[in-house]
Short mmCIF file of C-alpha atoms in Angstrom, two decimals:
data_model
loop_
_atom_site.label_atom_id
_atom_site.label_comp_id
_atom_site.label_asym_id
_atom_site.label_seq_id
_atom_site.Cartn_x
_atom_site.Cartn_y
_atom_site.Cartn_z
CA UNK A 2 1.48 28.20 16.98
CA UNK A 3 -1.50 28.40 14.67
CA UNK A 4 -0.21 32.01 13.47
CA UNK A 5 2.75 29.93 12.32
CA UNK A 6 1.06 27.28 9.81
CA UNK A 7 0.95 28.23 6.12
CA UNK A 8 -1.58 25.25 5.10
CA UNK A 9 -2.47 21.67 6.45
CA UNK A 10 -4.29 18.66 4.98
CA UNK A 11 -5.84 15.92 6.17
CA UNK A 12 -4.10 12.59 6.05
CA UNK A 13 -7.30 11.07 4.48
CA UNK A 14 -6.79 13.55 1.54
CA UNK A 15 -3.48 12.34 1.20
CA UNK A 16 -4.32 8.64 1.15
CA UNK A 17 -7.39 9.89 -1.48
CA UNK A 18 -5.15 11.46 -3.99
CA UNK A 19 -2.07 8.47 -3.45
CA UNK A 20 -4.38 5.49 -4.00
CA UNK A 21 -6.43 7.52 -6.70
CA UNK A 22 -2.88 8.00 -8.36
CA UNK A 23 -1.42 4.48 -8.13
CA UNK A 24 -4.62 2.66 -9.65
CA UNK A 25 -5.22 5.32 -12.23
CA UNK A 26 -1.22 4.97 -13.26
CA UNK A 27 -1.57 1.04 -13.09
CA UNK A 28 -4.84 0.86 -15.09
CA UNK A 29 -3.76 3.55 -17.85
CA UNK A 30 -0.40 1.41 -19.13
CA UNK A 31 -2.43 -1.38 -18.89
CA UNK A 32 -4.60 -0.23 -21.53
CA UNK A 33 -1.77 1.65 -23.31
CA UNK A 34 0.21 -1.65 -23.22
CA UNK A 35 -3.06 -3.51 -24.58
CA UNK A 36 -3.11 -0.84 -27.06
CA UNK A 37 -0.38 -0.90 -28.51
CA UNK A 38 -0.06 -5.04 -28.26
CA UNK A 39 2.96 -5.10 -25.76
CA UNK A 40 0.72 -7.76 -23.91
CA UNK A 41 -2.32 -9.44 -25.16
CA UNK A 42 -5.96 -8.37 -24.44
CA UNK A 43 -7.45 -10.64 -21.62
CA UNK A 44 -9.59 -13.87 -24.42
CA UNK A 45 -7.42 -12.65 -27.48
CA UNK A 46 -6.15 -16.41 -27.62
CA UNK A 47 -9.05 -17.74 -26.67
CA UNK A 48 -8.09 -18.16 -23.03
CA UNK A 49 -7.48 -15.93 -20.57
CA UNK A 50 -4.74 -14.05 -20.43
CA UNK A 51 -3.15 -11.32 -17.78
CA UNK A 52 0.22 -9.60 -17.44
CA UNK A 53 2.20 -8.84 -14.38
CA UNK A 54 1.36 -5.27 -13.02
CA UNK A 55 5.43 -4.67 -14.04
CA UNK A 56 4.73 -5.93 -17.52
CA UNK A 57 2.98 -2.77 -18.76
CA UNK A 58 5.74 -0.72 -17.31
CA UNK A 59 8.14 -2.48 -19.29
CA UNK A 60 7.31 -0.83 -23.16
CA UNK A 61 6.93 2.62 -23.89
CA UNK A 62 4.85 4.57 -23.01
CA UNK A 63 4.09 2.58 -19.77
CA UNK A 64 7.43 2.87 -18.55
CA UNK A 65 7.84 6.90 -18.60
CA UNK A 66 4.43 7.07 -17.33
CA UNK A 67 5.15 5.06 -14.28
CA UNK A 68 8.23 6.31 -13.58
CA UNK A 69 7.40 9.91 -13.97
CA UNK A 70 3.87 9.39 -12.03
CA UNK A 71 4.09 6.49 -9.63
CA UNK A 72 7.26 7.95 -7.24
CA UNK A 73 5.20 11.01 -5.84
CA UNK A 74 1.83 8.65 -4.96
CA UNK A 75 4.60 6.04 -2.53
CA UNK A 76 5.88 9.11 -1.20
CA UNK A 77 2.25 9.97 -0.59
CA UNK A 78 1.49 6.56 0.79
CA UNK A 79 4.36 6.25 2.74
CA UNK A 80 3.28 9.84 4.28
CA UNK A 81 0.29 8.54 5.24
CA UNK A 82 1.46 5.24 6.66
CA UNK A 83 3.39 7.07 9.03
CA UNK A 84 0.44 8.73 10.22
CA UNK A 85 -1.18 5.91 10.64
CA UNK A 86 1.54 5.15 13.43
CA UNK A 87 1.23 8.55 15.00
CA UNK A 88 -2.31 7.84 15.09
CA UNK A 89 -1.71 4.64 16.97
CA UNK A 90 0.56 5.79 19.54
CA UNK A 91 -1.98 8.48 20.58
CA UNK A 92 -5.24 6.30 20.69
CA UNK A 93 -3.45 3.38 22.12
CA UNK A 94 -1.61 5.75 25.03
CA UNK A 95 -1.94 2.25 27.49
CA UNK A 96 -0.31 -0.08 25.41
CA UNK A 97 2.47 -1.73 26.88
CA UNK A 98 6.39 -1.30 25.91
CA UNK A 99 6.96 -4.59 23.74
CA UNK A 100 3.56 -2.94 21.14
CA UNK A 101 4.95 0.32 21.38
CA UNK A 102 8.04 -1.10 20.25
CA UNK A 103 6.28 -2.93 17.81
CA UNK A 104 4.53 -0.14 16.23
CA UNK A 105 7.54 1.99 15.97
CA UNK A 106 9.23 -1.43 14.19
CA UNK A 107 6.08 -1.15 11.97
CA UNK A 108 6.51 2.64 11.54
CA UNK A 109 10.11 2.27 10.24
CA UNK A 110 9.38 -1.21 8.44
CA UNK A 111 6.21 0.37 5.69
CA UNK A 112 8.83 3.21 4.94
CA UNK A 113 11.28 0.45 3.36
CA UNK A 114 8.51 -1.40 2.12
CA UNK A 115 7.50 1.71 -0.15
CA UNK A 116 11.09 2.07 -1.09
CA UNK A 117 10.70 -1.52 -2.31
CA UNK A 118 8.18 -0.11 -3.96
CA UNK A 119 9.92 2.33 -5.74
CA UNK A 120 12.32 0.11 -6.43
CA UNK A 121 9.78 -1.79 -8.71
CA UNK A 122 9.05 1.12 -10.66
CA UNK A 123 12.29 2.30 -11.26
CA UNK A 124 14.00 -0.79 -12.15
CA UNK A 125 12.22 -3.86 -14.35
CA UNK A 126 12.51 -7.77 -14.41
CA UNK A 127 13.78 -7.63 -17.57
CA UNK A 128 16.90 -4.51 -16.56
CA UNK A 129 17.58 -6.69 -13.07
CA UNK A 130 15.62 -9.02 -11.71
CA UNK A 131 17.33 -9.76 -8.24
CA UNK A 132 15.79 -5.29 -7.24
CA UNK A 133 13.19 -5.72 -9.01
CA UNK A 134 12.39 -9.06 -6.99
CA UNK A 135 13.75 -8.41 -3.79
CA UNK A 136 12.32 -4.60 -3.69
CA UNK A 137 8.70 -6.35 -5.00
CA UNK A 138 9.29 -9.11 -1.95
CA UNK A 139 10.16 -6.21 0.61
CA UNK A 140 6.37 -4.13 -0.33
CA UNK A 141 4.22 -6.98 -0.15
CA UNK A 142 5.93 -8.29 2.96
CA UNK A 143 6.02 -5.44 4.70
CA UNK A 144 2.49 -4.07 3.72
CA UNK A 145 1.11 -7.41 5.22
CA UNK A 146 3.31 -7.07 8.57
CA UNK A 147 1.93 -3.30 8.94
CA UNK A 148 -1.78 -4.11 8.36
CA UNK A 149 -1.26 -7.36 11.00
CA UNK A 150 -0.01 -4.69 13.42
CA UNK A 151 -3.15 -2.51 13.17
CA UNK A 152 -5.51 -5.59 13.48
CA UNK A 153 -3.70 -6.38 16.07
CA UNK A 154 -4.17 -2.94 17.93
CA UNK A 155 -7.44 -2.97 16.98
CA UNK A 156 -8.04 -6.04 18.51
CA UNK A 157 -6.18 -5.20 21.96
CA UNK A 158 -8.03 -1.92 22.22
CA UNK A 159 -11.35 -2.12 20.54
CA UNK A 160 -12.34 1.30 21.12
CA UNK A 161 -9.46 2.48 18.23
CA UNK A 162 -11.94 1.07 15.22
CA UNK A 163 -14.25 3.10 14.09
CA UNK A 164 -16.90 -0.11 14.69
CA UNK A 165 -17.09 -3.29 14.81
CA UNK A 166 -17.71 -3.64 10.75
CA UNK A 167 -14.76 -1.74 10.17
CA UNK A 168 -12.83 -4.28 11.95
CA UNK A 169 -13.87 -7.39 10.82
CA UNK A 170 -13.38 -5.67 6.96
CA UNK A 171 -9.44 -5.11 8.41
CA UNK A 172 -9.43 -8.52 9.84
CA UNK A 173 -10.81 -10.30 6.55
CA UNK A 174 -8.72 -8.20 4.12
CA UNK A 175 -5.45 -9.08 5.89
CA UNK A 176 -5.89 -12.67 6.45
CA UNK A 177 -6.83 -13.20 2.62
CA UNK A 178 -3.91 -10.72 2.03
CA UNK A 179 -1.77 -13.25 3.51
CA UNK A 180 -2.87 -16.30 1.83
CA UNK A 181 -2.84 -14.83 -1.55
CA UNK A 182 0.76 -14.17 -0.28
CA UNK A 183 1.45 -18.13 0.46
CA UNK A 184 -0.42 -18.65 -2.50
CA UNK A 185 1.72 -16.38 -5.01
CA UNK A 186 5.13 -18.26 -3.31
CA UNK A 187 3.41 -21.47 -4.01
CA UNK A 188 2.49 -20.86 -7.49
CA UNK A 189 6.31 -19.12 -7.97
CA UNK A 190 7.77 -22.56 -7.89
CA UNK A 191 7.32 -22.88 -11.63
CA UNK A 192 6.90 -19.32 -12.98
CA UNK A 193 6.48 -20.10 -16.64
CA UNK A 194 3.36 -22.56 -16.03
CA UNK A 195 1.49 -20.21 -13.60
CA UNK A 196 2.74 -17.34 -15.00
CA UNK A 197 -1.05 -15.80 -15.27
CA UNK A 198 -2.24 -17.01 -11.82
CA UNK A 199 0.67 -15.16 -10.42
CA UNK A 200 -0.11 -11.97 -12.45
CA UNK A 201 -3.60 -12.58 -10.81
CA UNK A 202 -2.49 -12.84 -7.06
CA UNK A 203 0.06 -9.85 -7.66
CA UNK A 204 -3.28 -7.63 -8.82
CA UNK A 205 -5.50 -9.17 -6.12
CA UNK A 206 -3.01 -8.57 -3.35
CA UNK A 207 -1.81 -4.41 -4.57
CA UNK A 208 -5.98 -4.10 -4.87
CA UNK A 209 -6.05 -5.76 -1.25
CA UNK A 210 -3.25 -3.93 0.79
CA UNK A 211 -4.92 -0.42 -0.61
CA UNK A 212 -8.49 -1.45 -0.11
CA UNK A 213 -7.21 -1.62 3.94
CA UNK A 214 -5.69 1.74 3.56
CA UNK A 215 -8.34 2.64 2.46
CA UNK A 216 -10.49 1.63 5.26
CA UNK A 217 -8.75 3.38 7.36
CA UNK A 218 -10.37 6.52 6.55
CA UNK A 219 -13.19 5.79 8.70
CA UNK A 220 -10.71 5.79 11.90
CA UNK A 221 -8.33 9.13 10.67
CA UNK A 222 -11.19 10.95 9.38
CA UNK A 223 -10.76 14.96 10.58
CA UNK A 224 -8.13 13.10 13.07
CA UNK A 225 -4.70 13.53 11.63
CA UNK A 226 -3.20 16.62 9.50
CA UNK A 227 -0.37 17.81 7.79
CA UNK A 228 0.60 21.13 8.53
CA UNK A 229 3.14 23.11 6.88
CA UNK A 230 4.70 25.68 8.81
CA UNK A 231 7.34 28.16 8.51
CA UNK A 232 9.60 26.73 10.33
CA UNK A 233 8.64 22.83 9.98
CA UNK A 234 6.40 20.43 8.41
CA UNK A 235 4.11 19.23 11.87
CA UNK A 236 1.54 15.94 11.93
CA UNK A 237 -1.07 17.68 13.56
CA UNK A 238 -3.94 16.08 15.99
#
């Protein structure tokens, strides 16, 4: 079979160049939008002031460059997510039915999430709100459900994190993950006088969710590739 693959990469290099891509697209119409005074520089008034990440996608040029950039580094993310599943069916081989159904619920669940995600890019509060929302809602939901699901693993079968640091940095991310979640719905009860805090929790909690992709590396590292074939595209172990 190894006469038949064209080229692989690891998963980790896919979940380097995704994240890479995503905060380099959010942070560049950020300052484009600051630039060009589509939303106000953070003291310009004299207090503080922050924009929804959606905001700077909103004016041009922010909205062709996350549109034209942003699709291919989900698709990446999404990639790796799924490997992240793979990964956890193999390593957890003893895990009983109701988890393995579980994970595979998780497995199918982060792929809509990143289509929520997409959803977000392509389509802005002010062209119509209820995708825009709704696809925003299904991401941030779904991104906390699938890190739960690892923790929880991790937690069931210890020997599946790479140590014990790297699961107590899993287990702290996702908790505050989830009450910067309750938070956000809290605060989205009157939108126009926390407007700023929620722009806040929205940035804390996209930094959050990728900063526990991110550890994952330790645990996939030289673990998981992509192999393309020429016959198939193969996750390799």
């Amino acid at each position: 079979m190894s006469t038949d693959i064209i080229t692989k990469v690891q998963s980790t290099h896919v979940l380097n160049i995704s994240m890479f891509g995503i905060w380099a697209t959010i942070w560049t119409t950020y300052i484009l939008a600051v630039l060009t005074g589509a939303v106000p520089p953070p003291f310009s008034t004299g207090s503080f002031q922050w924009p929804m990440i959606s905001d700077t996608w909103a004016v041009v040029p922010g909205n062709y460059i996350s549109r034209f950039c942003m699709p291919p580094f989900i698709m990446m993310w999404a990639l790796f997510c799924w490997s992240v599943s793979d990964w956890l069916d193999t390593v957890c081989w003893n895990q009983r039915y109701f988890m393995k159904l579980q994970n595979k619920a998780m497995r199918y669940l982060i792929q809509v999430g990143c289509i929520g995600f997409l959803a977000c890019v392509a389509v802005g509060e002010d062209e119509y709100d209820p995708i825009h929302s709704t696809g925003a809602l299904t991401f941030f939901v779904s991104q906390g459900l699938f890190c739960s699901n690892i923790v929880l693993q991790m937690g069931i079968h210890p020997h599946t994190a790479h140590n014990a640091t790297s699961f107590i940095f899993k287990l702290f991310i996702n908790i505050l993950y989830w009450c910067v979640l309750i938070l956000f719905a809290i605060l989205a009860r009157d939108l126009q006088r926390n407007a700023i805090a929620i722009a806040v929790c929205e940035w804390v909690a996209v930094w959050m969710v990728t900063m526990f992709h991110w550890s994952l590396r330790w645990e996939l590292k030289n673990t998981i590739s992509f192999a393309i074939c020429k016959q198939s595209t193969y996750l390799t172990l």
